[in-house]
Coordinates of C-alpha atoms in Angstrom, one line a residue:
M29 CA 19.9 -15.5 -13.0
A30 CA 17.2 -12.8 -13.1
F31 CA 18.1 -11.5 -9.6
Q32 CA 21.8 -11.2 -10.7
T33 CA 20.9 -9.0 -13.6
Y34 CA 18.3 -6.9 -11.7
S35 CA 20.6 -6.3 -8.7
L36 CA 23.4 -5.1 -10.9
F37 CA 21.0 -3.0 -13.0
V38 CA 19.4 -1.3 -10.0
L39 CA 22.7 -0.5 -8.3
S40 CA 24.2 0.7 -11.6
I41 CA 21.2 3.0 -12.2
I42 CA 21.4 4.4 -8.7
M43 CA 25.1 5.1 -8.9
I44 CA 25.1 6.6 -12.4
S45 CA 22.0 8.7 -11.7
F46 CA 23.5 10.3 -8.7
G47 CA 27.1 10.7 -10.0
H48 CA 28.8 8.2 -7.7
V49 CA 30.5 6.3 -10.5
E50 CA 33.2 8.5 -11.8
N51 CA 34.4 6.1 -14.4
R52 CA 33.7 2.8 -15.9
L53 CA 36.4 1.1 -13.8
N54 CA 34.4 1.7 -10.6
L55 CA 31.3 0.2 -12.2
L56 CA 33.3 -2.8 -13.4
Q57 CA 34.7 -3.3 -9.9
L58 CA 31.2 -3.1 -8.5
Q59 CA 30.0 -5.6 -11.1
N60 CA 32.8 -8.0 -10.0
D61 CA 31.8 -7.5 -6.3
I62 CA 28.1 -8.1 -7.1
D63 CA 29.0 -11.3 -9.0
K64 CA 30.8 -12.5 -5.9
L65 CA 27.8 -11.5 -3.7
K66 CA 25.5 -13.5 -6.1
A67 CA 27.7 -16.5 -5.5
D68 CA 27.4 -16.0 -1.8
F69 CA 23.6 -15.9 -2.0
N70 CA 23.4 -18.7 -4.6
S71 CA 21.3 -16.3 -6.7
S72 CA 21.3 -18.5 -9.7
H73 CA 18.8 -20.8 -7.9
S74 CA 15.7 -21.5 -10.0
D75 CA 13.3 -19.8 -7.6
V76 CA 14.9 -16.4 -8.1
A77 CA 12.8 -15.8 -11.2
D78 CA 9.5 -16.7 -9.5
G79 CA 7.2 -13.7 -9.2
G80 CA 9.3 -11.3 -11.3
P81 CA 11.6 -8.6 -10.2
I82 CA 11.3 -7.0 -6.7
F83 CA 12.7 -3.5 -7.4
T84 CA 13.1 -2.7 -11.0
E85 CA 9.4 -2.8 -11.9
R86 CA 8.7 -0.4 -9.1
L87 CA 11.3 2.0 -10.4
S88 CA 9.6 2.5 -13.8
S89 CA 6.6 4.3 -12.3
W90 CA 8.7 6.8 -10.4
T91 CA 9.6 9.2 -13.2
E92 CA 10.6 12.6 -11.7
R93 CA 14.1 12.9 -10.2
N94 CA 12.8 13.8 -6.7
E95 CA 10.4 10.9 -6.8
K96 CA 13.2 8.6 -7.8
R97 CA 15.2 9.8 -4.8
I98 CA 12.4 8.7 -2.5
I99 CA 12.1 5.2 -3.9
L100 CA 15.9 4.7 -4.4
S101 CA 16.6 5.7 -0.8
Q102 CA 14.2 3.0 0.4
I103 CA 15.7 0.4 -2.0
I104 CA 19.2 1.3 -0.7
S105 CA 18.0 0.9 2.9
M106 CA 16.7 -2.5 2.0
Y107 CA 20.0 -3.6 0.4
L108 CA 21.9 -2.4 3.5
K109 CA 19.5 -4.3 5.8
M110 CA 20.0 -7.4 3.7
L111 CA 23.8 -7.0 3.9
E112 CA 23.8 -6.6 7.7
N113 CA 23.7 -10.4 8.1
T114 CA 26.4 -11.2 5.6
D115 CA 30.1 -11.9 6.2
R116 CA 31.7 -8.4 6.5
S117 CA 35.2 -10.0 6.4
K118 CA 34.8 -10.4 2.6
A119 CA 36.2 -7.5 0.7
H120 CA 33.3 -7.5 -1.9
V121 CA 30.7 -7.2 0.8
R122 CA 32.5 -4.3 2.4
N123 CA 32.9 -2.5 -0.9
I124 CA 29.3 -2.9 -1.8
T125 CA 28.2 -1.8 1.7
E126 CA 30.5 1.2 1.6
E127 CA 29.1 2.3 -1.8
L128 CA 25.5 1.8 -0.6
H129 CA 26.2 3.9 2.6
T130 CA 27.7 6.7 0.4
L131 CA 24.6 6.6 -1.8
K132 CA 22.3 6.6 1.2
E133 CA 23.9 9.7 2.5
S134 CA 23.4 11.4 -0.8
L135 CA 19.7 10.4 -0.8
S136 CA 19.0 11.5 2.8
D137 CA 16.2 13.8 1.7
G138 CA 14.5 10.8 0.2
S139 CA 14.8 8.9 3.5
K140 CA 13.2 11.8 5.3
K141 CA 10.3 11.8 2.9
I142 CA 9.9 8.0 3.4
E143 CA 9.7 8.6 7.1
D144 CA 7.0 11.3 6.6
L145 CA 5.0 8.8 4.5
K146 CA 5.3 6.1 7.1
D147 CA 4.3 8.6 9.8
L148 CA 1.2 9.5 7.8
T149 CA 0.1 5.9 7.6
K150 CA 0.3 5.6 11.4
L151 CA -2.1 8.5 12.0
Q152 CA -5.2 7.2 13.7
M153 CA -7.9 8.9 11.6
S154 CA -10.6 7.5 13.8
D155 CA -9.2 9.6 16.7
L156 CA -11.5 12.7 17.2
K157 CA -8.5 15.0 18.0
I158 CA -6.7 13.9 14.8
Q159 CA -9.9 14.5 12.8
R160 CA -10.2 18.0 14.3
K161 CA -6.7 18.8 13.4
A162 CA -7.1 17.4 9.9
V163 CA -10.3 19.5 9.3
N164 CA -8.4 22.6 10.4
E165 CA -5.7 21.9 7.9
L166 CA -7.9 20.8 5.0
F167 CA -8.1 24.2 3.2
I168 CA -4.3 24.7 3.4
V169 CA -3.8 21.2 2.0
L170 CA -6.2 21.8 -0.9
Q171 CA -4.5 25.2 -1.5
K172 CA -1.1 23.4 -1.8
L173 CA -2.6 20.9 -4.1
G174 CA -4.0 23.7 -6.3
D175 CA -0.6 25.4 -6.3
T176 CA 1.1 22.3 -7.6
S177 CA -1.5 21.6 -10.3
S178 CA -1.7 25.2 -11.5
S179 CA 2.1 25.3 -11.7
H180 CA 2.0 22.2 -13.9
K181 CA -0.7 23.8 -16.1
R182 CA 1.4 27.0 -16.3
K183 CA 4.4 25.1 -17.4
R184 CA 2.4 23.3 -20.0
S185 CA 0.9 26.4 -21.4
Q186 CA 4.3 28.1 -21.5
F187 CA 5.7 25.2 -23.4
Q188 CA 2.8 25.2 -25.9
R189 CA 3.4 28.9 -26.6
L190 CA 7.1 28.3 -27.1
C191 CA 6.7 25.1 -29.1
K192 CA 6.1 25.5 -32.8
C193 CA 4.7 22.0 -33.0

């Protein structure tokens, strides 16, 4: 039961956030399709609630729009991977898959950022050549970090001057 609610909730947030649901009718159709998918997966099984939600808790810590695009692109990819092995002859599976592909295309910048993060985790930091390159880039990286933190401070101080709180 919990998975049913969470999957609809996640897909609804994604679609509404990125403007892919023009009207309530599309969302209702999607809800109907997801209900059929839930039946296909027997998602009312008692073990679904074990361990809590798998996606929705993670979404709450990603607050900025660009951050959300990163995590949502990964979540969409995971749903698409899950649906690869389902019966595509069913209309509801095709409809959900098409909608997810449309969303994935609109989140392509998030997918690129995910790949960048994955590539970073693959760097062999014990490799001397990698270490040399990293040391050469350290000052630039720290400058960029300083640029972003000073821009946040600047925005806060501007807000404080404007705000009569």
